[in-house]
mmCIF file of C-alpha atoms and ligand atoms in Angstrom:
data_model
loop_
_atom_site.group_PDB
_atom_site.id
_atom_site.type_symbol
_atom_site.label_atom_id
_atom_site.label_comp_id
_atom_site.label_asym_id
_atom_site.label_seq_id
_atom_site.Cartn_x
_atom_site.Cartn_y
_atom_site.Cartn_z
ATOM 1 C CA MET Y 1 -2.457 24.166 56.452
ATOM 2 C CA LYS Y 2 -6.172 24.476 55.765
ATOM 3 C CA LYS Y 3 -5.160 27.183 53.345
ATOM 4 C CA ILE Y 4 -2.766 24.540 51.141
ATOM 5 C CA THR Y 5 -5.483 21.848 51.564
ATOM 6 C CA LYS Y 6 -7.415 24.800 49.361
ATOM 7 C CA ILE Y 7 -4.839 25.713 46.936
ATOM 8 C CA LEU Y 8 -4.316 21.849 46.468
ATOM 9 C CA ALA Y 9 -7.637 21.190 46.078
ATOM 10 C CA ILE Y 10 -7.990 24.658 43.293
ATOM 11 C CA ILE Y 11 -4.676 23.075 41.545
ATOM 12 C CA MET Y 12 -6.723 19.702 41.546
ATOM 13 C CA VAL Y 13 -9.667 21.260 39.493
ATOM 14 C CA LEU Y 14 -7.621 23.315 37.217
ATOM 15 C CA ALA Y 15 -5.664 20.370 36.460
ATOM 16 C CA MET Y 16 -8.911 18.276 35.773
ATOM 17 C CA THR Y 17 -10.230 21.065 33.177
ATOM 18 C CA ALA Y 18 -7.327 21.375 31.462
ATOM 19 C CA CYS Y 19 -7.497 17.437 30.820
ATOM 20 C CA LEU Y 20 -10.925 17.642 30.022
ATOM 21 C CA PHE Y 21 -9.946 20.417 27.046
ATOM 22 C CA ALA Y 22 -6.973 17.993 26.183
ATOM 23 C CA SER Y 23 -9.271 15.215 25.261
ATOM 24 C CA CYS Y 24 -11.788 17.539 23.480
ATOM 25 C CA GLY Y 25 -8.798 18.646 21.486
ATOM 26 C CA LYS Y 26 -8.752 15.344 20.068
ATOM 27 C CA SER Y 27 -10.883 13.978 17.146
ATOM 28 C CA ALA Y 28 -12.957 10.690 18.024
ATOM 29 C CA SER Y 29 -11.034 9.084 15.894
ATOM 30 C CA GLY Y 30 -7.955 9.440 17.885
ATOM 31 C CA THR Y 31 -6.159 11.077 14.856
ATOM 32 C CA ALA Y 32 -2.451 12.880 15.214
ATOM 33 C CA THR Y 33 -4.582 16.307 14.144
ATOM 34 C CA GLU Y 34 -7.607 17.065 15.160
ATOM 35 C CA GLY Y 35 -10.296 16.730 12.282
ATOM 36 C CA VAL Y 36 -7.680 15.743 9.832
ATOM 37 C CA LEU Y 37 -7.195 12.198 8.889
ATOM 38 C CA VAL Y 38 -3.814 11.619 6.996
ATOM 39 C CA MET Y 39 -3.432 9.073 4.558
ATOM 40 C CA ALA Y 40 0.055 7.837 3.528
ATOM 41 C CA THR Y 41 0.260 6.644 -0.133
ATOM 42 C CA ASN Y 42 2.689 6.151 -2.951
ATOM 43 C CA ALA Y 43 1.175 7.668 -5.838
ATOM 44 C CA SER Y 44 2.898 5.705 -8.602
ATOM 45 C CA PHE Y 45 0.136 2.586 -8.425
ATOM 46 C CA PRO Y 46 -2.027 3.281 -10.825
ATOM 47 C CA PRO Y 47 -5.226 3.168 -11.161
ATOM 48 C CA TYR Y 48 -5.212 2.560 -7.117
ATOM 49 C CA GLU Y 49 -3.127 5.811 -6.936
ATOM 50 C CA TYR Y 50 -1.802 8.225 -8.879
ATOM 51 C CA THR Y 51 -1.764 12.171 -9.769
ATOM 52 C CA GLU Y 52 -3.511 14.152 -12.196
ATOM 53 C CA GLY Y 53 -1.556 17.724 -12.616
ATOM 54 C CA ASP Y 54 -1.790 18.698 -8.819
ATOM 55 C CA ASP Y 55 -4.407 16.232 -7.760
ATOM 56 C CA PHE Y 56 -4.375 12.771 -6.510
ATOM 57 C CA ALA Y 57 -7.042 10.368 -8.361
ATOM 58 C CA GLY Y 58 -7.142 6.594 -8.173
ATOM 59 C CA ILE Y 59 -9.511 3.905 -6.797
ATOM 60 C CA ASP Y 60 -7.817 4.147 -2.809
ATOM 61 C CA VAL Y 61 -7.794 8.144 -3.307
ATOM 62 C CA GLU Y 62 -11.914 8.132 -3.620
ATOM 63 C CA ILE Y 63 -12.387 5.570 -0.982
ATOM 64 C CA ALA Y 64 -10.669 7.370 1.360
ATOM 65 C CA GLY Y 65 -12.091 10.354 0.905
ATOM 66 C CA LEU Y 66 -15.148 8.588 1.120
ATOM 67 C CA ILE Y 67 -14.105 7.195 4.360
ATOM 68 C CA ALA Y 68 -12.746 10.738 5.927
ATOM 69 C CA GLU Y 69 -16.177 11.825 5.145
ATOM 70 C CA GLU Y 70 -17.786 9.305 6.972
ATOM 71 C CA LEU Y 71 -15.755 10.223 9.964
ATOM 72 C CA GLY Y 72 -16.311 13.756 9.304
ATOM 73 C CA LEU Y 73 -12.496 14.449 9.175
ATOM 74 C CA GLU Y 74 -10.736 16.221 6.363
ATOM 75 C CA LEU Y 75 -8.725 13.999 4.039
ATOM 76 C CA LYS Y 76 -4.795 15.056 3.792
ATOM 77 C CA ILE Y 77 -2.708 12.753 1.327
ATOM 78 C CA GLU Y 78 1.038 12.530 1.510
ATOM 79 C CA ASP Y 79 2.857 10.883 -1.090
ATOM 80 C CA VAL Y 80 5.501 8.755 0.277
ATOM 81 C CA GLU Y 81 7.966 5.995 -1.170
ATOM 82 C CA PHE Y 82 6.028 3.284 -0.578
ATOM 83 C CA GLY Y 83 8.774 1.248 2.283
ATOM 84 C CA SER Y 84 7.951 4.512 4.286
ATOM 85 C CA ILE Y 85 4.382 4.233 4.759
ATOM 86 C CA ILE Y 86 4.405 1.239 7.569
ATOM 87 C CA GLY Y 87 7.326 3.032 9.693
ATOM 88 C CA GLY Y 88 5.131 6.829 9.019
ATOM 89 C CA VAL Y 89 1.900 4.845 10.496
ATOM 90 C CA GLN Y 90 3.606 3.031 13.596
ATOM 91 C CA SER Y 91 5.290 6.389 14.549
ATOM 92 C CA GLY Y 92 1.858 8.141 14.122
ATOM 93 C CA LYS Y 93 3.580 10.595 11.449
ATOM 94 C CA PHE Y 94 0.128 9.399 9.144
ATOM 95 C CA ASP Y 95 -2.621 7.908 10.698
ATOM 96 C CA MET Y 96 -3.349 5.527 7.770
ATOM 97 C CA GLY Y 97 -1.618 3.968 4.664
ATOM 98 C CA MET Y 98 -3.895 2.912 1.683
ATOM 99 C CA ALA Y 99 -1.586 2.153 -1.268
ATOM 100 C CA GLY Y 100 -2.788 -0.943 -2.833
ATOM 101 C CA MET Y 101 -1.088 -2.432 0.207
ATOM 102 C CA THR Y 102 -1.369 -6.502 0.517
ATOM 103 C CA VAL Y 103 -1.674 -7.858 4.281
ATOM 104 C CA THR Y 104 0.707 -10.322 4.884
ATOM 105 C CA GLU Y 105 2.017 -11.705 8.088
ATOM 106 C CA GLU Y 106 5.092 -9.984 8.257
ATOM 107 C CA ARG Y 107 3.167 -6.355 8.055
ATOM 108 C CA LEU Y 108 0.934 -8.059 10.533
ATOM 109 C CA LYS Y 109 3.576 -7.926 13.193
ATOM 110 C CA THR Y 110 4.059 -4.243 13.245
ATOM 111 C CA VAL Y 111 0.750 -2.295 12.248
ATOM 112 C CA ASN Y 112 -3.321 -3.443 11.654
ATOM 113 C CA PHE Y 113 -4.816 -4.042 8.853
ATOM 114 C CA SER Y 114 -8.424 -2.866 8.334
ATOM 115 C CA ASP Y 115 -11.152 -5.338 6.507
ATOM 116 C CA THR Y 116 -9.759 -5.950 2.952
ATOM 117 C CA TYR Y 117 -11.940 -4.199 0.225
ATOM 118 C CA ALA Y 118 -9.858 -5.201 -3.240
ATOM 119 C CA LYS Y 119 -7.521 -8.130 -4.504
ATOM 120 C CA GLY Y 120 -4.459 -8.444 -6.298
ATOM 121 C CA VAL Y 121 -2.196 -10.439 -8.497
ATOM 122 C CA GLN Y 122 1.322 -10.282 -9.432
ATOM 123 C CA SER Y 123 1.684 -10.114 -12.616
ATOM 124 C CA ILE Y 124 4.869 -9.968 -14.970
ATOM 125 C CA ILE Y 125 5.418 -7.432 -17.493
ATOM 126 C CA VAL Y 126 8.112 -7.868 -20.271
ATOM 127 C CA LYS Y 127 8.969 -6.526 -23.779
ATOM 128 C CA GLU Y 128 6.421 -7.652 -26.463
ATOM 129 C CA THR Y 129 9.970 -9.140 -28.350
ATOM 130 C CA SER Y 130 10.568 -11.157 -25.306
ATOM 131 C CA SER Y 131 10.976 -14.828 -25.541
ATOM 132 C CA PHE Y 132 9.873 -15.018 -21.880
ATOM 133 C CA ASN Y 133 6.190 -16.435 -21.405
ATOM 134 C CA SER Y 134 6.078 -17.463 -17.820
ATOM 135 C CA PHE Y 135 7.878 -17.253 -14.424
ATOM 136 C CA ASP Y 136 9.419 -20.642 -15.230
ATOM 137 C CA ASP Y 137 11.162 -19.391 -18.283
ATOM 138 C CA PHE Y 138 13.441 -17.259 -15.903
ATOM 139 C CA PHE Y 139 15.112 -20.723 -14.993
ATOM 140 C CA GLU Y 140 17.234 -23.423 -16.883
ATOM 141 C CA GLY Y 141 18.341 -27.070 -15.871
ATOM 142 C CA GLU Y 142 16.322 -29.400 -13.511
ATOM 143 C CA GLY Y 143 16.333 -30.772 -10.172
ATOM 144 C CA ASP Y 144 19.926 -29.967 -8.295
ATOM 145 C CA ASP Y 145 21.250 -27.557 -11.514
ATOM 146 C CA LYS Y 146 18.271 -25.556 -11.893
ATOM 147 C CA GLN Y 147 19.428 -21.905 -11.924
ATOM 148 C CA VAL Y 148 18.391 -18.442 -12.736
ATOM 149 C CA LYS Y 149 19.065 -17.639 -16.211
ATOM 150 C CA ASN Y 150 21.312 -14.275 -16.862
ATOM 151 C CA ILE Y 151 18.514 -12.107 -15.966
ATOM 152 C CA LYS Y 152 17.340 -8.896 -14.132
ATOM 153 C CA VAL Y 153 13.954 -7.908 -13.084
ATOM 154 C CA GLY Y 154 12.601 -4.975 -12.074
ATOM 155 C CA VAL Y 155 10.345 -4.702 -8.622
ATOM 156 C CA GLN Y 156 9.408 -1.482 -6.849
ATOM 157 C CA GLN Y 157 10.905 -1.660 -3.667
ATOM 158 C CA ASP Y 158 9.463 -3.510 -0.261
ATOM 159 C CA THR Y 159 6.626 -4.419 -2.182
ATOM 160 C CA THR Y 160 5.207 -8.059 -2.079
ATOM 161 C CA GLY Y 161 6.854 -8.563 -5.885
ATOM 162 C CA ASP Y 162 9.987 -7.145 -4.490
ATOM 163 C CA ILE Y 163 9.821 -9.876 -1.457
ATOM 164 C CA TYR Y 164 8.753 -12.903 -3.676
ATOM 165 C CA CYS Y 165 11.368 -11.852 -6.398
ATOM 166 C CA SER Y 166 14.096 -11.665 -3.776
ATOM 167 C CA ASP Y 167 13.457 -14.813 -1.999
ATOM 168 C CA THR Y 168 15.478 -17.571 -2.734
ATOM 169 C CA VAL Y 169 15.225 -19.974 -5.542
ATOM 170 C CA GLU Y 170 14.118 -22.764 -3.230
ATOM 171 C CA ASN Y 171 11.505 -20.534 -1.900
ATOM 172 C CA GLY Y 172 10.372 -19.524 -5.316
ATOM 173 C CA GLY Y 173 12.089 -16.645 -5.315
ATOM 174 C CA LEU Y 174 15.282 -15.596 -7.872
ATOM 175 C CA GLY Y 175 17.722 -14.607 -5.617
ATOM 176 C CA THR Y 176 18.666 -10.647 -4.881
ATOM 177 C CA ASP Y 177 21.536 -11.097 -7.661
ATOM 178 C CA HIS Y 178 18.865 -11.229 -10.202
ATOM 179 C CA VAL Y 179 16.515 -8.481 -8.629
ATOM 180 C CA ILE Y 180 16.805 -4.702 -9.232
ATOM 181 C CA GLN Y 181 14.609 -2.383 -6.480
ATOM 182 C CA TYR Y 182 13.267 1.108 -7.707
ATOM 183 C CA LYS Y 183 11.677 3.495 -6.161
ATOM 184 C CA THR Y 184 8.367 3.565 -7.834
ATOM 185 C CA GLY Y 185 6.547 1.295 -10.110
ATOM 186 C CA ASN Y 186 7.011 3.466 -13.144
ATOM 187 C CA ASP Y 187 10.634 3.885 -12.886
ATOM 188 C CA ALA Y 188 10.787 0.116 -12.639
ATOM 189 C CA VAL Y 189 8.443 0.050 -15.948
ATOM 190 C CA GLN Y 190 11.099 2.253 -17.658
ATOM 191 C CA ALA Y 191 14.097 0.661 -17.131
ATOM 192 C CA LEU Y 192 11.695 -2.089 -18.724
ATOM 193 C CA VAL Y 193 11.553 0.028 -21.471
ATOM 194 C CA ALA Y 194 15.257 1.179 -21.737
ATOM 195 C CA GLY Y 195 16.059 -2.447 -21.923
ATOM 196 C CA LYS Y 196 17.973 -2.337 -18.638
ATOM 197 C CA VAL Y 197 15.846 -5.271 -16.664
ATOM 198 C CA ASP Y 198 14.421 -8.583 -18.520
ATOM 199 C CA ALA Y 199 10.902 -8.252 -16.665
ATOM 200 C CA VAL Y 200 8.722 -6.138 -14.427
ATOM 201 C CA ILE Y 201 6.884 -8.066 -11.293
ATOM 202 C CA ILE Y 202 3.976 -5.817 -10.292
ATOM 203 C CA ASP Y 203 0.409 -5.695 -9.018
ATOM 204 C CA ASN Y 204 -2.137 -7.072 -12.147
ATOM 205 C CA GLU Y 205 -3.963 -3.573 -12.443
ATOM 206 C CA PRO Y 206 -0.871 -1.543 -12.469
ATOM 207 C CA ALA Y 207 0.858 -3.873 -14.864
ATOM 208 C CA LYS Y 208 -2.409 -3.044 -17.176
ATOM 209 C CA SER Y 209 -1.789 0.576 -16.502
ATOM 210 C CA TYR Y 210 1.919 0.792 -17.715
ATOM 211 C CA VAL Y 211 1.180 -1.541 -20.365
ATOM 212 C CA ALA Y 212 -1.592 0.603 -21.880
ATOM 213 C CA ALA Y 213 0.461 3.840 -21.268
ATOM 214 C CA ASN Y 214 3.729 2.599 -22.639
ATOM 215 C CA LYS Y 215 4.102 1.169 -26.237
ATOM 216 C CA GLY Y 216 5.943 -2.411 -26.896
ATOM 217 C CA LEU Y 217 5.067 -4.069 -23.676
ATOM 218 C CA ARG Y 218 2.948 -7.221 -22.784
ATOM 219 C CA ILE Y 219 1.723 -9.360 -19.772
ATOM 220 C CA LEU Y 220 2.580 -12.917 -18.588
ATOM 221 C CA ASP Y 221 0.393 -15.484 -17.016
ATOM 222 C CA THR Y 222 1.745 -16.089 -13.165
ATOM 223 C CA ALA Y 223 0.852 -19.059 -10.727
ATOM 224 C CA TYR Y 224 1.136 -15.904 -7.970
ATOM 225 C CA ALA Y 225 -1.488 -16.158 -5.258
ATOM 226 C CA GLU Y 226 -4.321 -13.528 -4.909
ATOM 227 C CA GLU Y 227 -3.828 -10.580 -2.431
ATOM 228 C CA ASP Y 228 -5.913 -8.647 -0.168
ATOM 229 C CA TYR Y 229 -5.554 -5.175 -0.196
ATOM 230 C CA ALA Y 230 -6.197 -3.213 3.073
ATOM 231 C CA ILE Y 231 -5.567 -0.080 4.699
ATOM 232 C CA CYS Y 232 -3.048 0.143 7.687
ATOM 233 C CA ILE Y 233 -3.434 1.418 10.931
ATOM 234 C CA SER Y 234 -0.826 2.213 13.891
ATOM 235 C CA LYS Y 235 -1.664 -0.932 16.273
ATOM 236 C CA ASP Y 236 -1.773 1.880 18.926
ATOM 237 C CA ASN Y 237 -4.767 3.426 17.560
ATOM 238 C CA PRO Y 238 -7.634 0.415 17.944
ATOM 239 C CA GLU Y 239 -10.465 3.389 17.753
ATOM 240 C CA LEU Y 240 -9.508 4.361 14.174
ATOM 241 C CA LEU Y 241 -9.292 1.158 13.056
ATOM 242 C CA GLU Y 242 -13.012 0.348 14.361
ATOM 243 C CA GLU Y 243 -13.789 3.220 12.721
ATOM 244 C CA ILE Y 244 -12.521 2.836 9.776
ATOM 245 C CA ASN Y 245 -13.899 -0.543 9.404
ATOM 246 C CA SER Y 246 -17.494 0.586 10.058
ATOM 247 C CA ALA Y 247 -17.054 3.257 7.592
ATOM 248 C CA LEU Y 248 -16.037 0.432 4.762
ATOM 249 C CA SER Y 249 -18.666 -1.970 5.582
ATOM 250 C CA LYS Y 250 -21.088 0.933 4.861
ATOM 251 C CA LEU Y 251 -19.381 1.734 2.032
ATOM 252 C CA LYS Y 252 -19.768 -1.997 0.819
ATOM 253 C CA SER Y 253 -22.780 -2.394 1.789
ATOM 254 C CA SER Y 254 -24.152 0.487 -0.336
ATOM 255 C CA GLY Y 255 -22.394 -0.724 -3.455
ATOM 256 C CA LYS Y 256 -20.186 2.558 -3.234
ATOM 257 C CA VAL Y 257 -16.810 0.388 -3.474
ATOM 258 C CA ASP Y 258 -17.723 -1.478 -6.386
ATOM 259 C CA GLU Y 259 -18.876 1.519 -8.167
ATOM 260 C CA ILE Y 260 -15.785 3.077 -7.422
ATOM 261 C CA ILE Y 261 -13.675 0.444 -8.395
ATOM 262 C CA SER Y 262 -15.552 -0.589 -11.646
ATOM 263 C CA LYS Y 263 -14.958 2.946 -12.322
ATOM 264 C CA TYR Y 264 -11.094 2.686 -12.857
ATOM 265 C CA ILE Y 265 -10.999 -1.442 -13.389
ATOM 266 C CA ALA Y 266 -13.178 -2.754 -16.854
ATOM 267 C CA ALA Y 267 -14.586 -5.798 -15.600
HETATM 268 N N1 LIG U 301 0.505 -4.654 -3.166
HETATM 269 C C1 LIG U 301 1.897 -4.559 -3.262
HETATM 270 C C2 LIG U 301 2.127 -4.610 -1.692
HETATM 271 O O1 LIG U 301 1.675 -4.273 -0.593
HETATM 272 C C3 LIG U 301 2.386 -3.155 -3.721
HETATM 273 C C4 LIG U 301 1.733 -2.114 -3.466
HETATM 274 C C5 LIG U 301 2.527 -0.818 -4.227
HETATM 275 O O2 LIG U 301 3.360 -0.940 -4.703
HETATM 276 N N2 LIG U 301 1.280 0.184 -3.767
HETATM 277 O O3 LIG U 301 3.138 -4.921 -1.671
#
């Protein structure tokens, strides 16, 4: 009997030691891989994220680099479809999603968001020769007879531009029949250039970048509200949320965030 108690005690000590080592192996932030901060993004959203040769560049990429530095972690960027970012963050495949991502009530049901670090507005891009001058120009008729003209609008799938446009006319959208979803913002813009859609609805800064990079396009003013950009993090990792928020707050108060934003966006 005594022997069994001794063996049990040894097993317990061994198990406790193993636990200790296991928890030592985890980073303080509880990231999936020790020492690494995996950021999921969609690098077709200049000036927030885009590729330059084999490298990633942009506002989010630089801010994420400084956050990782503050946290003592190595930043690893995964370029995925915008619509897979939240699911991948929820499942723990990625530690955070940073992609000019707007904080919405719907998204807040599935992930946590950091404090906001930038703002966006939805813009409409049309061809220079287009007769459209506002979102209202997409409609004809009045009151009960009001309907969307025979037009198609290109959006990047799963983005707020897609969500607003795909909503019903009563809710301020155009209805799914008038929306064509593309995998990236660039694909939507190329469809506009090729005349496959009449307009593209996308966040204002990428809109400016796409108009600068493609001839014959212009931007219309819209009535859409301002959106807040933030980093999404799994609801299962509140430690990382806290650490990212304190890194962000340091980077904001030292002027680093503004410095990065003004490097990419002319005031
Ligand atoms: N701000 C938009 C959203 O969160 C678009 C983001 C993006 O295309 N990367 O839906």
